[in-house]
Amino acid sequence: MKKIHLMLCLALGILVSSCFTSYVSTKQVMGIHQGMSQSQVESILGKPDFRRFDGDMEEWEFHRDNGTPVLTSEPMTIVVQFVNREVVSMDTFRGYGRPSPMHPVMVPPAVNTTVEVYPNHEQAEEPRLMTDQEFDEFINKLKFTVMNEDQKKLINQMLRTYDVTSNQCVKIVKEISYTPDQVEMMKKLYPYVRDKRNFNKVIDILFSNAYKDEMHKFIEEYHRNNK
């Protein structure tokens, strides 16, 4: 009887312990800082729910509840980015997963009748915007294109014929899985954007201020070189 009681206690302890690993306190989150190692982060937040990497860059995503099983808790997502296995940035979001940028829908501007030459456009006539149906067909094709290089080829092919709006760029960039590749694609798309004044909504997709600053510097340099 004692053995059965002991086994039940051990099972209950393991269950409670595993339950508590899905909870995190604000104090624990605030304990993550730049320069920490991956093992130090894991000792605080546990193992990540999702992991992404490219060369020396690595990203961990945690889905946790801010609180305890006893007290009221709130779902949250924690994204930690490492370079050379050390923390370089962190961001948190309410709910599970990264939120979509909350911006009002912008009506694309009227098509300019003046012919303007854009880099990499192979045709002499002015590139046009896609209709809603054409863009839906394109984005659906992009969704089912798995490999990153194949996605780039598909987007490059589209840009030979069409310009894009900032709203369309948001949807395109969201289909790119890794942050550095998102930045690369933003730089590729920007010269073809008709409503460049609205491009901040595309930059808002990026969770890291370092990447946002990189894009702002790129845009400044682009306009400085294309005056």
Coordinates of N, CA, C and O in Angstrom, one line a residue, residues 73-226:
S73 N -3.9 33.9 -15.1 CA -2.8 33.9 -16.0 C -3.2 34.4 -17.4 O -4.4 34.4 -17.7
E74 N -2.2 34.9 -18.2 CA -2.5 35.5 -19.5 C -1.6 34.8 -20.5 O -0.4 34.8 -20.3
P75 N -2.1 34.3 -21.6 CA -1.2 33.7 -22.6 C -0.3 34.7 -23.2 O -0.6 35.9 -23.4
M76 N 1.0 34.3 -23.4 CA 1.9 35.2 -24.0 C 3.0 34.5 -24.8 O 3.2 33.3 -24.7
T77 N 3.5 35.2 -25.8 CA 4.6 34.7 -26.6 C 5.9 35.4 -26.4 O 5.9 36.6 -26.3
I78 N 7.0 34.7 -26.2 CA 8.3 35.3 -26.0 C 9.2 34.9 -27.1 O 9.3 33.7 -27.4
V79 N 9.8 35.8 -27.8 CA 10.7 35.5 -28.9 C 12.1 36.0 -28.5 O 12.3 37.2 -28.2
V80 N 13.1 35.1 -28.4 CA 14.4 35.4 -28.1 C 15.3 35.1 -29.3 O 15.2 34.1 -29.9
Q81 N 16.2 36.1 -29.6 CA 17.1 35.9 -30.8 C 18.5 35.9 -30.3 O 18.9 36.7 -29.5
F82 N 19.3 34.9 -30.9 CA 20.7 34.7 -30.5 C 21.6 34.9 -31.7 O 21.2 34.6 -32.9
V83 N 22.8 35.4 -31.5 CA 23.8 35.4 -32.5 C 25.0 34.8 -31.8 O 25.4 35.2 -30.7
N84 N 25.6 33.8 -32.4 CA 26.7 33.1 -31.8 C 26.3 32.5 -30.4 O 27.1 32.6 -29.5
R85 N 25.0 32.1 -30.3 CA 24.5 31.4 -29.1 C 24.4 32.4 -27.9 O 24.3 32.0 -26.8
E86 N 24.4 33.7 -28.2 CA 24.2 34.7 -27.1 C 23.0 35.6 -27.5 O 22.8 35.9 -28.6
V87 N 22.2 36.0 -26.4 CA 21.0 36.8 -26.7 C 21.4 38.1 -27.2 O 22.3 38.8 -26.7
V88 N 20.7 38.5 -28.3 CA 20.9 39.9 -28.9 C 19.6 40.7 -28.8 O 19.7 41.9 -28.9
S89 N 18.5 40.0 -28.8 CA 17.2 40.7 -28.7 C 16.1 39.8 -28.1 O 16.2 38.6 -28.2
M90 N 15.1 40.4 -27.6 CA 13.9 39.7 -27.1 C 12.7 40.6 -27.3 O 12.7 41.8 -27.2
D91 N 11.5 39.9 -27.5 CA 10.3 40.6 -27.6 C 9.2 39.7 -27.1 O 9.3 38.5 -27.1
T92 N 8.1 40.3 -26.6 CA 7.0 39.6 -26.0 C 5.7 40.1 -26.6 O 5.6 41.3 -27.0
F93 N 4.7 39.2 -26.7 CA 3.4 39.5 -27.3 C 2.3 38.8 -26.5 O 2.5 37.8 -25.9
R94 N 1.2 39.5 -26.4 CA 0.0 38.9 -25.7 C -0.5 37.8 -26.7 O -0.6 38.0 -27.9
G95 N -1.0 36.7 -26.0 CA -1.5 35.6 -26.8 C -0.4 34.7 -27.4 O 0.7 35.0 -27.2
Y96 N -0.8 33.7 -28.0 CA 0.1 32.7 -28.6 C 0.4 33.0 -30.0 O -0.6 33.1 -30.8
G97 N 1.6 33.3 -30.4 CA 2.0 33.6 -31.7 C 2.1 35.1 -31.9 O 1.6 35.9 -31.1
R98 N 2.8 35.6 -32.9 CA 3.0 37.0 -33.2 C 1.7 37.6 -33.8 O 1.1 37.0 -34.6
P99 N 1.4 38.8 -33.3 CA 0.2 39.4 -33.8 C 0.4 40.0 -35.2 O 1.5 40.4 -35.6
S100 N -0.7 40.1 -36.0 CA -0.6 40.8 -37.3 C -0.6 42.3 -37.0 O -1.2 42.8 -36.1
P101 N 0.1 43.1 -37.9 CA 0.1 44.5 -37.7 C -1.3 45.1 -37.8 O -2.0 44.7 -38.7
M102 N -1.6 45.9 -36.8 CA -3.0 46.5 -36.9 C -2.9 47.9 -37.5 O -2.6 48.9 -36.9
H103 N -3.3 47.9 -38.8 CA -3.2 49.2 -39.5 C -4.5 49.2 -40.4 O -5.0 48.2 -40.8
P104 N -5.1 50.4 -40.6 CA -6.2 50.6 -41.5 C -5.8 50.2 -42.9 O -4.7 50.3 -43.3
V105 N -6.8 49.6 -43.6 CA -6.5 49.3 -45.0 C -6.4 50.5 -45.8 O -7.2 51.4 -45.8
M106 N -5.3 50.6 -46.6 CA -5.0 51.7 -47.4 C -5.5 51.5 -48.8 O -5.2 50.4 -49.4
V107 N -6.2 52.4 -49.4 CA -6.7 52.3 -50.8 C -5.5 52.6 -51.7 O -4.9 53.7 -51.5
P108 N -5.1 51.7 -52.6 CA -4.0 52.0 -53.5 C -4.2 53.3 -54.3 O -5.4 53.6 -54.7
P109 N -3.2 54.1 -54.5 CA -3.4 55.3 -55.2 C -3.7 55.1 -56.7 O -3.5 54.0 -57.2
A110 N -4.2 56.1 -57.4 CA -4.5 55.9 -58.8 C -3.3 55.7 -59.6 O -2.2 56.2 -59.2
V111 N -3.4 54.9 -60.6 CA -2.2 54.5 -61.4 C -1.7 55.8 -62.1 O -2.5 56.5 -62.8
N112 N -0.5 56.1 -62.0 CA 0.2 57.2 -62.7 C 0.3 56.9 -64.1 O 0.8 55.9 -64.5
T113 N -0.1 57.9 -65.0 CA 0.0 57.6 -66.4 C 1.4 58.0 -67.0 O 1.7 57.7 -68.1
T114 N 2.2 58.5 -66.1 CA 3.6 58.9 -66.6 C 4.4 57.6 -66.5 O 4.4 56.9 -65.5
V115 N 5.2 57.3 -67.5 CA 6.0 56.2 -67.6 C 7.2 56.4 -66.7 O 7.9 57.4 -66.8
E116 N 7.4 55.5 -65.7 CA 8.6 55.6 -64.8 C 9.3 54.3 -64.8 O 8.8 53.2 -64.7
V117 N 10.6 54.4 -65.0 CA 11.4 53.2 -65.2 C 11.9 52.7 -63.8 O 12.4 53.4 -63.0
Y118 N 11.6 51.4 -63.5 CA 12.0 50.8 -62.2 C 13.1 49.8 -62.5 O 13.1 49.1 -63.5
P119 N 14.0 49.6 -61.5 CA 15.1 48.7 -61.7 C 14.6 47.3 -61.9 O 13.6 46.9 -61.3
N120 N 15.2 46.5 -62.8 CA 14.9 45.1 -63.0 C 13.6 44.8 -63.8 O 13.3 43.7 -64.0
H121 N 12.9 45.9 -64.1 CA 11.7 45.7 -65.0 C 12.2 45.4 -66.4 O 13.0 46.3 -67.0
E122 N 11.8 44.4 -67.0 CA 12.4 44.0 -68.4 C 11.5 44.7 -69.5 O 12.0 44.8 -70.6
Q123 N 10.3 45.0 -69.2 CA 9.4 45.6 -70.2 C 9.5 47.1 -70.2 O 9.7 47.8 -69.2
A124 N 9.4 47.7 -71.4 CA 9.5 49.2 -71.5 C 8.3 49.9 -71.0 O 8.4 51.0 -70.5
E125 N 7.1 49.2 -71.2 CA 5.9 49.9 -70.8 C 5.8 49.9 -69.2 O 6.5 49.2 -68.6
E126 N 5.0 50.8 -68.8 CA 4.8 51.0 -67.3 C 4.3 49.7 -66.6 O 3.2 49.2 -67.1
P127 N 4.9 49.2 -65.6 CA 4.4 48.1 -64.9 C 3.0 48.5 -64.2 O 2.9 49.7 -63.8
R128 N 2.1 47.6 -64.1 CA 0.8 47.9 -63.5 C 0.7 47.1 -62.2 O 1.4 46.2 -61.9
L129 N -0.3 47.5 -61.4 CA -0.7 46.8 -60.2 C -1.5 45.6 -60.5 O -2.3 45.6 -61.5
M130 N -1.4 44.6 -59.7 CA -2.3 43.4 -59.9 C -3.7 43.7 -59.4 O -3.9 44.5 -58.5
T131 N -4.6 43.1 -60.1 CA -6.0 43.2 -59.6 C -6.1 42.3 -58.3 O -5.2 41.5 -58.0
D132 N -7.2 42.5 -57.6 CA -7.4 41.7 -56.3 C -7.3 40.2 -56.7 O -6.7 39.4 -55.9
Q133 N -7.9 39.8 -57.7 CA -7.9 38.4 -58.1 C -6.5 37.9 -58.5 O -6.1 36.8 -58.1
E134 N -5.8 38.7 -59.3 CA -4.5 38.3 -59.6 C -3.6 38.2 -58.4 O -2.7 37.3 -58.3
F135 N -3.7 39.1 -57.5 CA -2.9 39.1 -56.3 C -3.2 37.9 -55.4 O -2.3 37.2 -54.9
D136 N -4.5 37.6 -55.3 CA -4.9 36.4 -54.5 C -4.3 35.1 -55.1 O -3.9 34.2 -54.4
E137 N -4.3 35.0 -56.4 CA -3.8 33.8 -57.1 C -2.3 33.8 -56.8 O -1.7 32.7 -56.6
F138 N -1.6 34.9 -56.9 CA -0.2 35.0 -56.6 C 0.2 34.6 -55.2 O 1.1 33.7 -55.0
I139 N -0.5 35.1 -54.2 CA -0.2 34.9 -52.8 C -0.5 33.4 -52.4 O 0.2 32.8 -51.6
N140 N -1.6 32.8 -53.1 CA -1.9 31.4 -52.8 C -0.8 30.5 -53.4 O -0.4 29.5 -52.8
K141 N -0.2 30.9 -54.5 CA 0.9 30.2 -55.1 C 2.1 30.3 -54.2 O 2.9 29.3 -54.0
L142 N 2.3 31.5 -53.7 CA 3.5 31.7 -52.8 C 3.3 30.9 -51.5 O 4.3 30.4 -51.0
K143 N 2.1 30.7 -51.0 CA 1.9 30.0 -49.8 C 2.3 28.5 -49.9 O 2.8 27.9 -49.0
F144 N 2.1 28.0 -51.1 CA 2.4 26.6 -51.4 C 3.8 26.4 -51.9 O 4.2 25.3 -52.3
T145 N 4.6 27.4 -52.0 CA 6.0 27.3 -52.4 C 6.9 27.2 -51.2 O 7.0 28.2 -50.4
V146 N 7.4 26.0 -50.9 CA 8.0 25.7 -49.6 C 9.4 26.3 -49.5 O 9.8 27.0 -48.6
M147 N 10.3 26.0 -50.5 CA 11.7 26.4 -50.4 C 11.8 27.9 -50.6 O 11.2 28.6 -51.4
N148 N 12.7 28.5 -49.7 CA 13.0 29.9 -49.7 C 13.4 30.4 -51.1 O 13.0 31.5 -51.6
E149 N 14.4 29.7 -51.7 CA 14.9 30.1 -53.0 C 13.8 30.1 -54.1 O 13.8 31.0 -55.0
D150 N 12.9 29.2 -54.0 CA 11.8 29.1 -55.0 C 10.8 30.3 -54.7 O 10.3 30.8 -55.7
Q151 N 10.6 30.7 -53.5 CA 9.8 31.8 -53.2 C 10.4 33.1 -53.8 O 9.7 33.9 -54.4
K152 N 11.7 33.2 -53.7 CA 12.4 34.4 -54.2 C 12.3 34.5 -55.7 O 12.0 35.5 -56.3
K153 N 12.4 33.3 -56.4 CA 12.3 33.2 -57.9 C 10.9 33.6 -58.3 O 10.7 34.4 -59.3
L154 N 9.9 33.2 -57.5 CA 8.5 33.5 -57.8 C 8.2 35.0 -57.7 O 7.6 35.6 -58.6
I155 N 8.7 35.6 -56.6 CA 8.5 37.0 -56.4 C 9.3 37.9 -57.4 O 8.8 38.8 -58.0
N156 N 10.5 37.4 -57.8 CA 11.3 38.1 -58.8 C 10.6 38.1 -60.1 O 10.6 39.1 -60.9
Q157 N 10.0 37.0 -60.5 CA 9.2 36.8 -61.7 C 8.0 37.8 -61.7 O 7.7 38.4 -62.7
M158 N 7.3 37.9 -60.6 CA 6.2 38.8 -60.5 C 6.6 40.2 -60.7 O 5.9 41.0 -61.4
L159 N 7.7 40.6 -60.1 CA 8.2 42.0 -60.2 C 8.6 42.5 -61.6 O 8.8 43.6 -61.8
R160 N 8.8 41.5 -62.5 CA 9.2 41.9 -63.8 C 8.0 42.5 -64.6 O 8.1 43.2 -65.5
T161 N 6.8 42.2 -64.0 CA 5.6 42.7 -64.7 C 4.8 43.7 -63.8 O 4.1 44.6 -64.4
Y162 N 4.8 43.5 -62.5 CA 3.9 44.3 -61.6 C 4.7 45.2 -60.6 O 5.8 44.8 -60.2
D163 N 4.0 46.3 -60.3 CA 4.4 47.0 -59.1 C 3.5 46.5 -57.9 O 2.6 45.6 -58.1
V164 N 3.8 46.9 -56.7 CA 3.0 46.4 -55.6 C 2.7 47.6 -54.6 O 3.2 48.7 -54.7
T165 N 1.7 47.3 -53.8 CA 1.3 48.3 -52.7 C 1.9 47.8 -51.4 O 2.3 46.7 -51.3
S166 N 1.9 48.7 -50.4 CA 2.4 48.4 -49.1 C 1.6 47.2 -48.5 O 2.1 46.3 -47.8
N167 N 0.3 47.3 -48.7 CA -0.6 46.2 -48.2 C -0.2 44.9 -48.8 O -0.2 43.9 -48.1
Q168 N 0.1 44.9 -50.1 CA 0.5 43.6 -50.7 C 1.8 43.1 -50.2 O 2.0 41.9 -50.0
C169 N 2.7 44.1 -49.9 CA 4.0 43.7 -49.4 C 3.9 43.0 -48.0 O 4.6 42.1 -47.7
V170 N 3.0 43.5 -47.2 CA 2.7 42.9 -45.9 C 2.4 41.4 -46.0 O 3.0 40.6 -45.4
K171 N 1.5 41.1 -46.9 CA 1.1 39.7 -47.1 C 2.2 38.9 -47.7 O 2.4 37.7 -47.4
I172 N 3.0 39.5 -48.6 CA 4.1 38.8 -49.3 C 5.2 38.5 -48.2 O 5.6 37.3 -48.1
V173 N 5.6 39.5 -47.4 CA 6.7 39.3 -46.5 C 6.3 38.3 -45.4 O 7.1 37.5 -44.9
K174 N 5.0 38.3 -45.0 CA 4.5 37.3 -44.0 C 4.7 35.9 -44.4 O 4.7 35.0 -43.6
E175 N 4.8 35.6 -45.7 CA 5.0 34.2 -46.2 C 6.5 33.8 -46.1 O 6.8 32.7 -46.4
I176 N 7.4 34.8 -45.8 CA 8.8 34.5 -45.7 C 9.0 34.1 -44.2 O 8.6 34.8 -43.3
S177 N 9.6 33.0 -44.0 CA 9.6 32.4 -42.6 C 10.7 33.0 -41.7 O 10.5 33.0 -40.5
Y178 N 11.8 33.4 -42.2 CA 12.9 33.8 -41.3 C 13.2 35.3 -41.4 O 13.2 35.8 -42.5
T179 N 13.5 35.9 -40.3 CA 13.5 37.4 -40.2 C 14.6 38.0 -41.2 O 14.3 38.9 -41.9
P180 N 15.8 37.5 -41.2 CA 16.8 38.1 -42.2 C 16.3 38.0 -43.6 O 16.6 38.9 -44.4
D181 N 15.6 36.9 -44.0 CA 15.1 36.8 -45.3 C 13.9 37.8 -45.5 O 13.7 38.2 -46.7
Q182 N 13.2 38.0 -44.5 CA 12.1 39.1 -44.6 C 12.7 40.4 -44.9 O 12.2 41.2 -45.7
V183 N 13.8 40.8 -44.2 CA 14.5 42.0 -44.5 C 15.0 42.1 -45.9 O 14.8 43.1 -46.6
E184 N 15.6 41.0 -46.3 CA 16.1 41.0 -47.7 C 15.0 41.2 -48.7 O 15.1 41.9 -49.7
M185 N 13.8 40.6 -48.4 CA 12.7 40.7 -49.4 C 12.1 42.1 -49.3 O 11.7 42.6 -50.4
M186 N 12.1 42.7 -48.2 CA 11.6 44.1 -48.1 C 12.5 45.0 -48.9 O 12.0 45.9 -49.6
K187 N 13.8 44.8 -48.9 CA 14.7 45.6 -49.7 C 14.5 45.4 -51.2 O 14.6 46.3 -52.0
K188 N 14.1 44.2 -51.5 CA 13.9 43.8 -52.9 C 12.6 44.5 -53.4 O 12.5 45.0 -54.5
L189 N 11.6 44.5 -52.5 CA 10.2 45.0 -52.9 C 10.2 46.5 -52.9 O 9.4 47.1 -53.8
Y190 N 10.9 47.2 -52.1 CA 10.7 48.6 -51.9 C 10.8 49.4 -53.1 O 9.9 50.3 -53.3
P191 N 11.7 49.2 -54.1 CA 11.7 50.1 -55.3 C 10.5 49.9 -56.1 O 10.2 50.8 -56.9
Y192 N 9.7 48.9 -55.9 CA 8.5 48.6 -56.7 C 7.2 49.1 -56.0 O 6.1 48.9 -56.6
V193 N 7.3 49.6 -54.8 CA 6.2 50.0 -54.0 C 5.6 51.3 -54.5 O 6.3 52.3 -54.6
R194 N 4.3 51.4 -54.9 CA 3.7 52.6 -55.3 C 3.5 53.6 -54.2 O 3.6 54.8 -54.4
D195 N 3.0 53.1 -53.0 CA 2.7 54.0 -51.9 C 3.8 53.9 -50.8 O 3.6 53.4 -49.8
K196 N 5.0 54.4 -51.2 CA 6.2 54.2 -50.3 C 5.9 54.9 -48.9 O 6.5 54.5 -47.9
R197 N 5.1 55.9 -48.9 CA 4.8 56.6 -47.6 C 4.1 55.7 -46.6 O 4.1 56.0 -45.4
N198 N 3.5 54.6 -47.1 CA 2.9 53.6 -46.2 C 3.7 52.4 -45.8 O 3.2 51.5 -45.2
F199 N 5.0 52.4 -46.2 CA 5.8 51.2 -46.1 C 6.1 50.9 -44.6 O 6.6 49.8 -44.3
N200 N 5.9 51.8 -43.7 CA 6.1 51.5 -42.3 C 5.3 50.3 -41.8 O 5.7 49.6 -40.9
K201 N 4.1 50.1 -42.4 CA 3.3 49.0 -42.0 C 4.0 47.7 -42.3 O 3.8 46.7 -41.7
V202 N 4.8 47.7 -43.4 CA 5.6 46.5 -43.7 C 6.7 46.3 -42.7 O 7.0 45.2 -42.2
I203 N 7.4 47.4 -42.4 CA 8.5 47.3 -41.4 C 8.0 46.9 -40.0 O 8.7 46.2 -39.3
D204 N 6.8 47.2 -39.7 CA 6.2 46.8 -38.4 C 6.1 45.3 -38.2 O 6.0 44.8 -37.1
I205 N 6.2 44.5 -39.3 CA 6.2 43.1 -39.1 C 7.4 42.6 -38.3 O 7.3 41.6 -37.6
L206 N 8.5 43.3 -38.5 CA 9.8 42.9 -37.8 C 9.7 43.1 -36.3 O 9.2 44.2 -35.9
F207 N 10.1 42.1 -35.5 CA 10.0 42.2 -34.1 C 11.2 42.9 -33.5 O 11.1 43.4 -32.4
S208 N 12.3 42.9 -34.2 CA 13.6 43.4 -33.6 C 13.8 44.8 -34.1 O 13.7 45.1 -35.3
N209 N 14.1 45.7 -33.1 CA 14.4 47.1 -33.5 C 15.6 47.2 -34.3 O 15.8 48.1 -35.1
A210 N 16.5 46.3 -34.2 CA 17.8 46.3 -35.0 C 17.4 46.1 -36.4 O 18.0 46.8 -37.3
Y211 N 16.5 45.2 -36.8 CA 16.1 45.0 -38.1 C 15.3 46.2 -38.7 O 15.4 46.6 -39.8
K212 N 14.5 46.7 -37.8 CA 13.7 47.9 -38.2 C 14.6 49.1 -38.6 O 14.4 49.8 -39.6
D213 N 15.7 49.3 -37.7 CA 16.6 50.3 -38.0 C 17.4 50.1 -39.3 O 17.7 51.0 -40.1
E214 N 17.7 48.8 -39.6 CA 18.4 48.5 -40.8 C 17.5 48.8 -42.0 O 18.0 49.4 -43.0
M215 N 16.2 48.6 -41.9 CA 15.3 48.9 -43.0 C 15.2 50.4 -43.2 O 15.2 51.0 -44.3
H216 N 15.1 51.2 -42.1 CA 15.0 52.6 -42.2 C 16.3 53.2 -42.8 O 16.2 54.2 -43.7
K217 N 17.4 52.7 -42.5 CA 18.7 53.2 -43.1 C 18.7 52.8 -44.6 O 19.2 53.6 -45.4
F218 N 18.2 51.7 -44.9 CA 18.2 51.3 -46.3 C 17.3 52.2 -47.1 O 17.7 52.7 -48.2
I219 N 16.1 52.6 -46.6 CA 15.2 53.5 -47.3 C 15.8 54.9 -47.4 O 15.7 55.5 -48.5
E220 N 16.5 55.4 -46.4 CA 17.1 56.7 -46.5 C 18.2 56.7 -47.5 O 18.3 57.6 -48.3
E221 N 19.0 55.6 -47.6 CA 20.0 55.5 -48.6 C 19.5 55.4 -50.0 O 20.0 56.0 -50.9
Y222 N 18.4 54.6 -50.1 CA 17.7 54.5 -51.4 C 17.3 55.8 -52.0 O 17.5 56.1 -53.1
H223 N 16.6 56.6 -51.1 CA 16.1 57.9 -51.6 C 17.3 58.9 -51.9 O 17.2 59.8 -52.8
R224 N 18.3 58.8 -51.1 CA 19.5 59.6 -51.3 C 20.2 59.3 -52.6 O 20.6 60.2 -53.3
N225 N 20.2 58.0 -53.0 CA 20.8 57.6 -54.2 C 19.9 57.8 -55.4 O 20.4 57.6 -56.6
N226 N 18.6 58.0 -55.2 CA 17.7 58.1 -56.3 C 17.0 59.5 -56.4 O 15.8 59.6 -56.9

